[in-house]
PDB file of C-alpha atoms and ligand atoms in Angstrom:
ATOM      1  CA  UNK M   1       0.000   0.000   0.000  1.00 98.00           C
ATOM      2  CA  UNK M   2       1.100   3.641  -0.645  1.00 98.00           C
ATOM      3  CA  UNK M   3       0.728   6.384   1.208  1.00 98.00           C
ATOM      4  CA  UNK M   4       0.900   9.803  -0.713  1.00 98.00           C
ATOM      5  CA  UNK M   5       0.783  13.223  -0.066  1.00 98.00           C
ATOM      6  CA  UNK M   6       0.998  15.642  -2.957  1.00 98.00           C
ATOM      7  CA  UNK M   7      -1.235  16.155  -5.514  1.00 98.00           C
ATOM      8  CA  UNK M   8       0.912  15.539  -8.296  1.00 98.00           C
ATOM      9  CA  UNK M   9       1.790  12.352  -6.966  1.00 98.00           C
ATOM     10  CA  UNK M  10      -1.540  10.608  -6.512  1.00 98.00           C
ATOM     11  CA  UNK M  11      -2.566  12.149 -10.081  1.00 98.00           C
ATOM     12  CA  UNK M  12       0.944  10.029 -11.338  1.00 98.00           C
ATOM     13  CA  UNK M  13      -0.305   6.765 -10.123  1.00 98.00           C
ATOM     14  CA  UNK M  14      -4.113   7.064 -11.176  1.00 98.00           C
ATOM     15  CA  UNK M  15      -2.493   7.812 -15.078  1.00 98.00           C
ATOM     16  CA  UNK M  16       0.024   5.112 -14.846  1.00 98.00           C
ATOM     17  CA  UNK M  17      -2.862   3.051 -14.631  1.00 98.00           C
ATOM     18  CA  UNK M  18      -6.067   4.385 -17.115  1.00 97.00           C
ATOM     19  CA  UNK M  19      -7.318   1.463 -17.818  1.00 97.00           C
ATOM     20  CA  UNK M  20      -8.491  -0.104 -14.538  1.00 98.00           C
ATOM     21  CA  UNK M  21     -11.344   0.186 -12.562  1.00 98.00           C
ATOM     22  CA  UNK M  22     -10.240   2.796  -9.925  1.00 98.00           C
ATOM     23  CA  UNK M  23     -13.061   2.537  -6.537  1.00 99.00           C
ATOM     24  CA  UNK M  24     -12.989   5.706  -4.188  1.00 99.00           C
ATOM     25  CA  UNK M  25     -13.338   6.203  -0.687  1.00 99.00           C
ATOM     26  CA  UNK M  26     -13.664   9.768   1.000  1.00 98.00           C
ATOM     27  CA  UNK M  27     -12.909  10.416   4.717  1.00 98.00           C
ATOM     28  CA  UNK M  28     -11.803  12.524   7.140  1.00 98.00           C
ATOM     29  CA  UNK M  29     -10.122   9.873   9.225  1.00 97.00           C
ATOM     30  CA  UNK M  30     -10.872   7.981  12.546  1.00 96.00           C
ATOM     31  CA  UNK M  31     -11.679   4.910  11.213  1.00 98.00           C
ATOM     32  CA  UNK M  32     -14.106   2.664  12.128  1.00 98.00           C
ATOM     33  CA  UNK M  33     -16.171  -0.224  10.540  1.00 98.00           C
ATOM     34  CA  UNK M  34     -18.720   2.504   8.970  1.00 98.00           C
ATOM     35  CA  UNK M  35     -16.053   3.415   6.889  1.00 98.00           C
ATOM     36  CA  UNK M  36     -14.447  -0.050   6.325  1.00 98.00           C
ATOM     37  CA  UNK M  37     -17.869  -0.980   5.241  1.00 98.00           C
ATOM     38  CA  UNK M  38     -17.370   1.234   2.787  1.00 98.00           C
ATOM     39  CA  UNK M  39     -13.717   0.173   1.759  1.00 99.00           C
ATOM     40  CA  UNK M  40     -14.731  -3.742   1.470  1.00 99.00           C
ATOM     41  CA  UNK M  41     -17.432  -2.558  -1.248  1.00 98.00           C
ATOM     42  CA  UNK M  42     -15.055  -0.422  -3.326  1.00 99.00           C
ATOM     43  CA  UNK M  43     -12.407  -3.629  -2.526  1.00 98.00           C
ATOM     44  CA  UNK M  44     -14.705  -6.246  -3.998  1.00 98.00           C
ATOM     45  CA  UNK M  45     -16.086  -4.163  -7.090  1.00 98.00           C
ATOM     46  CA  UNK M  46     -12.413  -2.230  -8.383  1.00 99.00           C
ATOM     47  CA  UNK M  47      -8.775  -3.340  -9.645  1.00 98.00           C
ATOM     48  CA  UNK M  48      -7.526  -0.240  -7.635  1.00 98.00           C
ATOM     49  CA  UNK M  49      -8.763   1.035  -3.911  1.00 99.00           C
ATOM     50  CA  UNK M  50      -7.901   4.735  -3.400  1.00 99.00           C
ATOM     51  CA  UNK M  51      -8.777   6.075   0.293  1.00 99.00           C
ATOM     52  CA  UNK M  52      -8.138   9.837   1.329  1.00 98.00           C
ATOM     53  CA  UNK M  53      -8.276  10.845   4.503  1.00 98.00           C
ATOM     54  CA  UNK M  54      -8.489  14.859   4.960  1.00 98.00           C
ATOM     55  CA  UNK M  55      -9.740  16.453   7.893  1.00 98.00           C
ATOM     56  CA  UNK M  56     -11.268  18.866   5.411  1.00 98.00           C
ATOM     57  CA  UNK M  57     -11.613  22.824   7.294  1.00 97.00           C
ATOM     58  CA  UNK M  58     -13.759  24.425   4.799  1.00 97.00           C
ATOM     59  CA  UNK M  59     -16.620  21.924   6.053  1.00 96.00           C
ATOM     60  CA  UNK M  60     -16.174  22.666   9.580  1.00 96.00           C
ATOM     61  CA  UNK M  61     -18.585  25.603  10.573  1.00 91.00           C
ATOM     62  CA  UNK M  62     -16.913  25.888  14.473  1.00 92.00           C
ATOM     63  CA  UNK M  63     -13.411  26.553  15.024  1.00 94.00           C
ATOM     64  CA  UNK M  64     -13.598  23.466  18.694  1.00 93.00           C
ATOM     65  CA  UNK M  65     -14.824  21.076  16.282  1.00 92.00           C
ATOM     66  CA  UNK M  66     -12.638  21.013  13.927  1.00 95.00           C
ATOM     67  CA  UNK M  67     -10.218  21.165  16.817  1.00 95.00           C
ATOM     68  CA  UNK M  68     -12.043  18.625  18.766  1.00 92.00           C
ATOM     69  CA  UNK M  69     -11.939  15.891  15.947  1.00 94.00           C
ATOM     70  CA  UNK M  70     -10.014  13.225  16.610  1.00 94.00           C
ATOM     71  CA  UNK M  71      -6.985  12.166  14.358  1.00 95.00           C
ATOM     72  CA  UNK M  72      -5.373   8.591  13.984  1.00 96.00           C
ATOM     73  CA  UNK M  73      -4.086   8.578  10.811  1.00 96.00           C
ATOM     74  CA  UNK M  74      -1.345   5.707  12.000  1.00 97.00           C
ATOM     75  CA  UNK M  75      -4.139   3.568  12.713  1.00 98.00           C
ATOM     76  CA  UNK M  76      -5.899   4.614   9.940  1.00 98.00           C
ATOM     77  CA  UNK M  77      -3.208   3.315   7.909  1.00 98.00           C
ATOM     78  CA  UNK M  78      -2.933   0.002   9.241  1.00 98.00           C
ATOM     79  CA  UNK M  79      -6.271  -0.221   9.394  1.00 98.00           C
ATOM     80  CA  UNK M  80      -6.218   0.597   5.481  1.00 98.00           C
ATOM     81  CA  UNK M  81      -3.837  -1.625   4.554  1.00 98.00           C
ATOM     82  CA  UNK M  82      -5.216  -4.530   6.460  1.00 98.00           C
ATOM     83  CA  UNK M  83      -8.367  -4.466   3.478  1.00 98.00           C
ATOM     84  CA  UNK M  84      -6.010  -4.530   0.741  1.00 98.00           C
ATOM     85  CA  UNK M  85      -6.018  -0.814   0.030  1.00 98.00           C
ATOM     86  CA  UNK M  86      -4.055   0.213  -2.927  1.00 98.00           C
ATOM     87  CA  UNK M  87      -3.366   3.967  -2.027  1.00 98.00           C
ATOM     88  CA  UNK M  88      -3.772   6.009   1.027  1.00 98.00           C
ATOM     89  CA  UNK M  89      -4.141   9.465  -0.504  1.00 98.00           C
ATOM     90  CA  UNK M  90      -3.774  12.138   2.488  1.00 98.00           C
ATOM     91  CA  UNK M  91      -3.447  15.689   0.893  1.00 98.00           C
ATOM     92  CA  UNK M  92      -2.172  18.748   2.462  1.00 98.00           C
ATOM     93  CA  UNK M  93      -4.137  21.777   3.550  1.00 98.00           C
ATOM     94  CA  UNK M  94      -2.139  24.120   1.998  1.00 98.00           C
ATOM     95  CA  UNK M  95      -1.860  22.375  -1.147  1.00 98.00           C
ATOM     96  CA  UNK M  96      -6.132  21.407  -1.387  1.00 98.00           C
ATOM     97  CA  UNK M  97      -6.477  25.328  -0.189  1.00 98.00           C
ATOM     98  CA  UNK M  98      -3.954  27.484  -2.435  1.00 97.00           C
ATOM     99  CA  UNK M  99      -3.350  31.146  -1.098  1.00 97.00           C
ATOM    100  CA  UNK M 100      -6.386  33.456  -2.781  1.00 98.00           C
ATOM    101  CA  UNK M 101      -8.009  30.142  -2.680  1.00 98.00           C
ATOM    102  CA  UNK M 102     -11.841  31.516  -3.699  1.00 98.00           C
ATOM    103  CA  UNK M 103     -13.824  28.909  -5.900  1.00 98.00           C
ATOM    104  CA  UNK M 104     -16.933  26.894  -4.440  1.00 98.00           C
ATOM    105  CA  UNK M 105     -18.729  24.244  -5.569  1.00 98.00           C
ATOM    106  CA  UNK M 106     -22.697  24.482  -4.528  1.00 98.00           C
ATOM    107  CA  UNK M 107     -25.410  22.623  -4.702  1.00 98.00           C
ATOM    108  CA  UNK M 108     -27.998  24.537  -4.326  1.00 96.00           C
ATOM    109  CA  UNK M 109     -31.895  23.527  -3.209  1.00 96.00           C
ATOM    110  CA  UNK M 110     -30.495  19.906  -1.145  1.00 96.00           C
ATOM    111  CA  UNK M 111     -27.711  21.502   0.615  1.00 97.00           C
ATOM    112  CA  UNK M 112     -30.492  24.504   1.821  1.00 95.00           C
ATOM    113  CA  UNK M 113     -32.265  22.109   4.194  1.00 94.00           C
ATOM    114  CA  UNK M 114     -31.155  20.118   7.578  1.00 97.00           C
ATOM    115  CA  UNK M 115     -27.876  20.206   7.769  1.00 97.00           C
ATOM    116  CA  UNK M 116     -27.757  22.994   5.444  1.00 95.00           C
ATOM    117  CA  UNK M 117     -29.869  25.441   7.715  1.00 95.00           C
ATOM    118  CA  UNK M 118     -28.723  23.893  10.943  1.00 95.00           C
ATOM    119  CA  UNK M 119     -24.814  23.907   9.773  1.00 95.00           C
ATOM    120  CA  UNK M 120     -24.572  27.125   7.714  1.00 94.00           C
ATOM    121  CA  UNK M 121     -21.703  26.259   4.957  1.00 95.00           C
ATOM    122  CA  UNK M 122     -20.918  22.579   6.305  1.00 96.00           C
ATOM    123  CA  UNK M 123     -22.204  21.176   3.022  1.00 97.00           C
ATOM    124  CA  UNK M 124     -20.948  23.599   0.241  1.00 98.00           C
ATOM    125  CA  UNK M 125     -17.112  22.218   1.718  1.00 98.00           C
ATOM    126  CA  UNK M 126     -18.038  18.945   1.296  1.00 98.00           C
ATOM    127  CA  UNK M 127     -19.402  19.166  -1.841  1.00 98.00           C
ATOM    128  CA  UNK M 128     -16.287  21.381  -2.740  1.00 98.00           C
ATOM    129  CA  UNK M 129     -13.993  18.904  -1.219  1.00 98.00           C
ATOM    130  CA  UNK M 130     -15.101  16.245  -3.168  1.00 99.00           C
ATOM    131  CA  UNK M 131     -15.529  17.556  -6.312  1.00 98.00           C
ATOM    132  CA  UNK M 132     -11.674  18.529  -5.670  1.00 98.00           C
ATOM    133  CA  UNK M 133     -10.718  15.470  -4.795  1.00 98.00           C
ATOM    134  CA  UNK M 134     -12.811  13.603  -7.874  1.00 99.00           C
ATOM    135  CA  UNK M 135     -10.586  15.975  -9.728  1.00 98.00           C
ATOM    136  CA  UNK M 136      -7.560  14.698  -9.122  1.00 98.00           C
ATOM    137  CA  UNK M 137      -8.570  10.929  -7.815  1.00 98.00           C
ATOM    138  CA  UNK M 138     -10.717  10.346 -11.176  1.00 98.00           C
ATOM    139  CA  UNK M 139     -12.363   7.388  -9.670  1.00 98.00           C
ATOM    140  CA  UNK M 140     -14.399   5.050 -11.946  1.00 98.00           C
ATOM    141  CA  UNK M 141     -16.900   4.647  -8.722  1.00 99.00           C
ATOM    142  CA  UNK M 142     -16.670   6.482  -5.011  1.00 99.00           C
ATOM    143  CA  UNK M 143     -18.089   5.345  -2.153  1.00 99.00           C
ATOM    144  CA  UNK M 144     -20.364   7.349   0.756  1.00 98.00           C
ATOM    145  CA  UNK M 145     -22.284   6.251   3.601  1.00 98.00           C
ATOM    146  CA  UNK M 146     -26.025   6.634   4.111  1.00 98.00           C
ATOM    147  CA  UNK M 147     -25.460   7.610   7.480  1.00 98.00           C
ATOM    148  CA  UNK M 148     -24.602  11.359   5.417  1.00 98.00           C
ATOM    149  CA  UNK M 149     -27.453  11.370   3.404  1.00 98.00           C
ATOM    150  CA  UNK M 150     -28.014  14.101   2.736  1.00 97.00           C
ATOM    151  CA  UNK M 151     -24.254  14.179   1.655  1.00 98.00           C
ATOM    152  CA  UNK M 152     -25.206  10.957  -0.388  1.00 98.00           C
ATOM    153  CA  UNK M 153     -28.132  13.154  -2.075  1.00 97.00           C
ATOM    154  CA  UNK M 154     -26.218  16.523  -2.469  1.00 97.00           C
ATOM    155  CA  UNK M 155     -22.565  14.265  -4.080  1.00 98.00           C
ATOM    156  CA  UNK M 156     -25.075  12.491  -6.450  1.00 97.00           C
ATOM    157  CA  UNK M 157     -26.657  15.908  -7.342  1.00 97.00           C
ATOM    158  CA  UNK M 158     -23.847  17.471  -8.152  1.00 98.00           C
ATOM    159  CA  UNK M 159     -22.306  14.043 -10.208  1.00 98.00           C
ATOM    160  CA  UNK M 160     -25.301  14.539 -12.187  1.00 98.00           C
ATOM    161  CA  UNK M 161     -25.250  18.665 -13.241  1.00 98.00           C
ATOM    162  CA  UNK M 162     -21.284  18.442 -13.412  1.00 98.00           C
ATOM    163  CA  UNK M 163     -21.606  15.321 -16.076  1.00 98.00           C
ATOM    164  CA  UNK M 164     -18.659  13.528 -13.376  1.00 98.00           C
ATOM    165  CA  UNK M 165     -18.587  10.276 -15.015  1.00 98.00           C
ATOM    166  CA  UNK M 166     -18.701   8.518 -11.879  1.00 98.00           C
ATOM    167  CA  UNK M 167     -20.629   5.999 -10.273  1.00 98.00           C
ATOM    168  CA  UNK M 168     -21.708   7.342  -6.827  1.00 98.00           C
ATOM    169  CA  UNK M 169     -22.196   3.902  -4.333  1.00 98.00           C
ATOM    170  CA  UNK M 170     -24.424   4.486  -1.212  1.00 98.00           C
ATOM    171  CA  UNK M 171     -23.511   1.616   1.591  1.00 98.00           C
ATOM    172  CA  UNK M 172     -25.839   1.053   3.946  1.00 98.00           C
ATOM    173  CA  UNK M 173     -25.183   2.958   7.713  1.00 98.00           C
ATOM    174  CA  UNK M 174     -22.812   0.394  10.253  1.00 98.00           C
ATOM    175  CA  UNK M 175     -23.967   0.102  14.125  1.00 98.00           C
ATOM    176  CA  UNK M 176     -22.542  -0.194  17.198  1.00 98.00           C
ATOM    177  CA  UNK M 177     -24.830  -3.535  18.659  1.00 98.00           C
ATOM    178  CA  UNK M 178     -27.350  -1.304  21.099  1.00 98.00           C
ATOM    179  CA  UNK M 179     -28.316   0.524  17.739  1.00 98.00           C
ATOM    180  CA  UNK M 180     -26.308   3.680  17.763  1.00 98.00           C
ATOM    181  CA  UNK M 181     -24.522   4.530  14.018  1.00 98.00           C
ATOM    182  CA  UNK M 182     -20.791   4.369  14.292  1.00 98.00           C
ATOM    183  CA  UNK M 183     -18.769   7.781  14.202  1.00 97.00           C
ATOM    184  CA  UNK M 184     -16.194   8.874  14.785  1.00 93.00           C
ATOM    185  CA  UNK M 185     -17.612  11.390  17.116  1.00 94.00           C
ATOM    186  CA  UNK M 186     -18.504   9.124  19.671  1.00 97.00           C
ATOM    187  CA  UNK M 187     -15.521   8.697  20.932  1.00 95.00           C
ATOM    188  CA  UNK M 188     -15.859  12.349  22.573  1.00 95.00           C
ATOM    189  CA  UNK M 189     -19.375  11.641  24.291  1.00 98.00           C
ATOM    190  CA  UNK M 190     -18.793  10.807  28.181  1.00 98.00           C
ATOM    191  CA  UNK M 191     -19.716   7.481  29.277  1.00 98.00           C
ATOM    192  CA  UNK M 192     -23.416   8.458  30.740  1.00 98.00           C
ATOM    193  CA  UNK M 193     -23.731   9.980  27.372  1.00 98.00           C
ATOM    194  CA  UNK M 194     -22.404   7.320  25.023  1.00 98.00           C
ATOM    195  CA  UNK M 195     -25.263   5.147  27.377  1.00 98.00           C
ATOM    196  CA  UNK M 196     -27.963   7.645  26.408  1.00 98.00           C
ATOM    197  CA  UNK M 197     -27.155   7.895  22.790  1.00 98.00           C
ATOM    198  CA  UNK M 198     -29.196   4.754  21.313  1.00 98.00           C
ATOM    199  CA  UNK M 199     -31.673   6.781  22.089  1.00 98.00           C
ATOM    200  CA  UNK M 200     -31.681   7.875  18.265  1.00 98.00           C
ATOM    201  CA  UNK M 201     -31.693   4.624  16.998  1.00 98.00           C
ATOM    202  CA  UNK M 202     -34.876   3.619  19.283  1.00 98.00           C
ATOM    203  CA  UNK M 203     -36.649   6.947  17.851  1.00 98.00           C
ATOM    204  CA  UNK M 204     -36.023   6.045  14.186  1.00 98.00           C
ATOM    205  CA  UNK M 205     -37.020   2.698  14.080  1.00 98.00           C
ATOM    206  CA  UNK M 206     -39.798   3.134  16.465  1.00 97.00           C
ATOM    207  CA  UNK M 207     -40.960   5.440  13.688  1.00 98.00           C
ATOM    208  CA  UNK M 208     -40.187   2.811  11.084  1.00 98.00           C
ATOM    209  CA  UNK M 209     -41.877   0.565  12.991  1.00 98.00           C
ATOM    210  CA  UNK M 210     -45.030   3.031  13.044  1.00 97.00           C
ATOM    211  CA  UNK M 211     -45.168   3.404   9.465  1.00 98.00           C
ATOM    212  CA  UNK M 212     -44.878  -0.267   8.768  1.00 98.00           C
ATOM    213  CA  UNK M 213     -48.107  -0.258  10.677  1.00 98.00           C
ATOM    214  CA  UNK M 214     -50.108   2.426   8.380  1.00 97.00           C
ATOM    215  CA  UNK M 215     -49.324   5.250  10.479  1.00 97.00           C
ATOM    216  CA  UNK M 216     -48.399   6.928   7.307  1.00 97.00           C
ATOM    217  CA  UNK M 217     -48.774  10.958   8.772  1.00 98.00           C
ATOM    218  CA  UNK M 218     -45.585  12.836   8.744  1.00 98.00           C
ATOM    219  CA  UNK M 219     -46.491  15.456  11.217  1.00 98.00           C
ATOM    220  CA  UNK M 220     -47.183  12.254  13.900  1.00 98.00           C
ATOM    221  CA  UNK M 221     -44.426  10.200  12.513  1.00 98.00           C
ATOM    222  CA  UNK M 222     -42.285  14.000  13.817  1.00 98.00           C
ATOM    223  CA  UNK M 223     -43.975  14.292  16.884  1.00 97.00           C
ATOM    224  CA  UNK M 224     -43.018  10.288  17.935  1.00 96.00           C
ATOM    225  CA  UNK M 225     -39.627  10.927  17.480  1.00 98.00           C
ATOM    226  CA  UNK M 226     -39.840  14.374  19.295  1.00 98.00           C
ATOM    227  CA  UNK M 227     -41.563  12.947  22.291  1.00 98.00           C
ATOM    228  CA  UNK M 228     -38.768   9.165  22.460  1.00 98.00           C
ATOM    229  CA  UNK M 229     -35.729  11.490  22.166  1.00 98.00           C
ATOM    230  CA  UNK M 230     -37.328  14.391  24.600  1.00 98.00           C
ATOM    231  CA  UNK M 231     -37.569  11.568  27.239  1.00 98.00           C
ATOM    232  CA  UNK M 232     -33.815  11.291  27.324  1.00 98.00           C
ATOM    233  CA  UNK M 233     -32.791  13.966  29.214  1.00 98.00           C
ATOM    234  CA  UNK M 234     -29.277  14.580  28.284  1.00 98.00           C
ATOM    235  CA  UNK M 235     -30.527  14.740  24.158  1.00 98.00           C
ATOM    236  CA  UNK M 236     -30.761  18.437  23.108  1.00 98.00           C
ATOM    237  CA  UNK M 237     -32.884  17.985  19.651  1.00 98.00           C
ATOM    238  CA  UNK M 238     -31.164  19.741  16.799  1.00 98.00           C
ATOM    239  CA  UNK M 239     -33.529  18.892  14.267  1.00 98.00           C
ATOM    240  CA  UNK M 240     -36.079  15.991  13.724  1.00 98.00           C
ATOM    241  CA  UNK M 241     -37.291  15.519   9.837  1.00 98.00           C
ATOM    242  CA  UNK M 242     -39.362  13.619   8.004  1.00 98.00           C
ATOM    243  CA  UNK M 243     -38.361  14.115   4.155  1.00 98.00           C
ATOM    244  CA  UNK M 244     -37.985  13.512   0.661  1.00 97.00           C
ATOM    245  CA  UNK M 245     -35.220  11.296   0.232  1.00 95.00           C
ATOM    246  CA  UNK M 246     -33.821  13.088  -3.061  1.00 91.00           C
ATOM    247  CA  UNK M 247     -34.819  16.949  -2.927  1.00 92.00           C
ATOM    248  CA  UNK M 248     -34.743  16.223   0.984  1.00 95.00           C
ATOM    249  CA  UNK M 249     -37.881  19.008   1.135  1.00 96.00           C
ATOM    250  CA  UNK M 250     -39.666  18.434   4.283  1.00 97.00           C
ATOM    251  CA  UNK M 251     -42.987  16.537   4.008  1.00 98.00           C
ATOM    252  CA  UNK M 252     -46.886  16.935   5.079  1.00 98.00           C
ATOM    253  CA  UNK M 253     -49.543  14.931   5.016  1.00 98.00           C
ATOM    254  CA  UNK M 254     -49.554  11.242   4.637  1.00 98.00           C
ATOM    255  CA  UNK M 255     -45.798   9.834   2.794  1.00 97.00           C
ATOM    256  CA  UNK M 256     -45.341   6.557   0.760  1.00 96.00           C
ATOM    257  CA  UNK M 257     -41.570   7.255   0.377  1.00 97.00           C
ATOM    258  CA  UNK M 258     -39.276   9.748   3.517  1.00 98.00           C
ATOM    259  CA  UNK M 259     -36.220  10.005   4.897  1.00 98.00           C
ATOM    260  CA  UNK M 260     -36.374  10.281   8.401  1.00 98.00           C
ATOM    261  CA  UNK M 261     -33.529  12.007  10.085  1.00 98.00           C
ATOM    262  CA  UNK M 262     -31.964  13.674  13.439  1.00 98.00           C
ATOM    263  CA  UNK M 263     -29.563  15.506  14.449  1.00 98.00           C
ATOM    264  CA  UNK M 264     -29.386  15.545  18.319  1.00 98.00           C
ATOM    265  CA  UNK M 265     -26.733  17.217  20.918  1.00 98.00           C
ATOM    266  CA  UNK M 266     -25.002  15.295  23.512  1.00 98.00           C
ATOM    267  CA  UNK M 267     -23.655  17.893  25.219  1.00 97.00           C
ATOM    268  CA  UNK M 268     -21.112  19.204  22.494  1.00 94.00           C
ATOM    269  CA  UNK M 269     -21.237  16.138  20.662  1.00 95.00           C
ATOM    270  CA  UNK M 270     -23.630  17.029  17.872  1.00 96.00           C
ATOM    271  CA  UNK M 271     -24.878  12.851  16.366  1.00 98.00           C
ATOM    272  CA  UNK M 272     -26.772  12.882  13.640  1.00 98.00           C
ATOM    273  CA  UNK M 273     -28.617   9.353  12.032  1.00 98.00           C
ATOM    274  CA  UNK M 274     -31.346   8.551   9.427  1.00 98.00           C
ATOM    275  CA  UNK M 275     -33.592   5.599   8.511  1.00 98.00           C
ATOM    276  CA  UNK M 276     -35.431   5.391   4.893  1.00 98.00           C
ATOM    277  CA  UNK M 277     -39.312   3.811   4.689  1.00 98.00           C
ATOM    278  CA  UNK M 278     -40.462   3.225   1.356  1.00 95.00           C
TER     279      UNK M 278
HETATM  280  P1  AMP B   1     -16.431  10.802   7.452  1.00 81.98           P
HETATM  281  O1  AMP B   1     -15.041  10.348   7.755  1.00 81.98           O
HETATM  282  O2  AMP B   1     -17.276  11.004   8.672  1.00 81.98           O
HETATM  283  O3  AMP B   1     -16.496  11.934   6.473  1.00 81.98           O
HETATM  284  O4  AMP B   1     -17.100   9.570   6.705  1.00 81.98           O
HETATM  285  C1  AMP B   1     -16.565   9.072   5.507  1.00 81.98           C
HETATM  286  C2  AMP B   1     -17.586   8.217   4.842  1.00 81.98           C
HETATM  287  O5  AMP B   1     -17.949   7.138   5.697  1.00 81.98           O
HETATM  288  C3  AMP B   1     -18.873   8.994   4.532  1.00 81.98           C
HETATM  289  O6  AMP B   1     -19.347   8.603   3.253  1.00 81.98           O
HETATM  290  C4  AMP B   1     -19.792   8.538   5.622  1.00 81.98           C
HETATM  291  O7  AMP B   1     -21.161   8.587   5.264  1.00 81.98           O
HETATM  292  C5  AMP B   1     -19.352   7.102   5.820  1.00 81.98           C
HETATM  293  N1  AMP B   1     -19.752   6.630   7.139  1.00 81.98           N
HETATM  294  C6  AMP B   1     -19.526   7.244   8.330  1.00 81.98           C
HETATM  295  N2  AMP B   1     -20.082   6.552   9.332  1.00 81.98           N
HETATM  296  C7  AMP B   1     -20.704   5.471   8.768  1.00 81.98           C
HETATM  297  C8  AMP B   1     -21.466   4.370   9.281  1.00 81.98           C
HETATM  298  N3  AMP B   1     -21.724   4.245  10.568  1.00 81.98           N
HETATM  299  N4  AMP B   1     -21.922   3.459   8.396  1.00 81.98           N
HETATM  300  C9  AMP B   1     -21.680   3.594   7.067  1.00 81.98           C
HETATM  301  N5  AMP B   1     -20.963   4.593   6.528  1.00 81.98           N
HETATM  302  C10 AMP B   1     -20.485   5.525   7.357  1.00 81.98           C
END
């Protein structure tokens, strides 16, 4: 496996090698089996595995968090290597983010919503990020979680209007075994809080569970995960959503097809996690 830093370099070994099938995984690091989830896929489908691992600034909107999140990229590494991954690409800030650095990439309407009004700018640098590093990766397919998804929505959005001829892969969202969706951010919740956090899995598939049953009305489907995560004292709600899954546009009435989604403080651990009923 190779480990590379500069741009130049990483762009040398995707041309040395056009004619493969070159699979793409984006992260910012931290590893854990959400993301090797992701890794196995892109192994198992592509002659060539590129990972990057960037702790990306432009999509942090607070100055602690970016501060805050955690960085193994030894481990990483190992990690990396240990699924047969052919290239560990980890760029440097000052190379992704040139001085006079001043082009964005947005997408506009799905990026507006959710994490979009409740994190002002967090998804125009990812979507910026990505595009960049599509640029000089020039994966065949790339890999995201649907634990992001609106991410998932907003990077196949934007494959689509840019005419990026790449496949965009959704992988289904990894859990810890009482239900809570691996991050990397739990590792900074305390221990009464890491207890209370399966507290967003419960609410989501309670509300799965509801809709299975014909309780089809978003505005109840809302209010029954307001009420579960509003019994757990140390969850401040963030947001609770019941949405389309594509334009992500928050729905009324009764829904045949919704994301539902949360985003949910733990003190000033911010967890976010989705479910799909269709
Ligand atoms: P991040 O390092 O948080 O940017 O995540 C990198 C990729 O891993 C993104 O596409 C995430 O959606 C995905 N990912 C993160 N956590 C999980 C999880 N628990 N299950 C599946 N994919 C995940």
């Amino acid at each position: 496996m190779e480990i590379i830093t500069p741009i130049q370099a990483m762009r040398a070994v995707r041309r040395a090698e056009p004619e493969l099938s070159w699979g793409f995984v984006p992260t910012l690091g931290a590893l854990h089996e959400g993301h090797l989830s992701l890794v196995r896929r892109a192994r198992a489908e592509n002659d060539r595995v590129v990972a990057s691992i960037f702790v990306n600034p432009m999509q942090f909107e607070r100055q602690s968090d970016l501060q805050a999140y955690p960085r193994t990229v030894e481990r990483d590494a190992d990690l990396l290597n240990a699924e047969g991954v052919d290239v560990v690409w980890t760029p440097d800030e000052a190379e992704m983010y040139p001085p006079g650095f001043q082009t964005v990439v947005d997408v506009q309407a799905v990026t507006r919503r959710l994490e979009g009004e409740h994190r002002p700018g967090h998804l125009q640098g990812v979507t910026t990020i990505v595009t960049k590093l599509f640029n000089v990766v020039r994966p065949t397919r790339a890999y995201f979680g649907q634990k992001d998804a609106q991410q998932a929505a907003a990077v196949r959005r934007l494959v689509l209007d840019l005419s990026m001829d790449i496949a965009i892969v959704v992988c289904p969202t990894v859990r810890e075994a009482d239900g809570l969706a691996m991050s990397s951010r739990n590792v900074l919740l305390t221990q009464e809080q890491r207890a209370a956090a399966p507290v967003l899995y419960r609410a989501l598939s309670e509300a799965v569970r509801a809709w299975e049953a014909g309780e089809h009305q978003a505005e109840i489907l809302r209010s029954w995960m307001k009420t579960r995560i509003e019994s757990e004292p140390l969850a401040q709600i963030d947001y609770i959503s019941v949405a389309d899954p594509d334009t992500l546009e928050e729905l009324h009435g009764p829904v045949d097809r919704a994301l539902l989604s949360l985003a949910v403080y733990f003190g000033d651990v911010r967890l976010i996690d989705n479910m799909t009923v269709s």
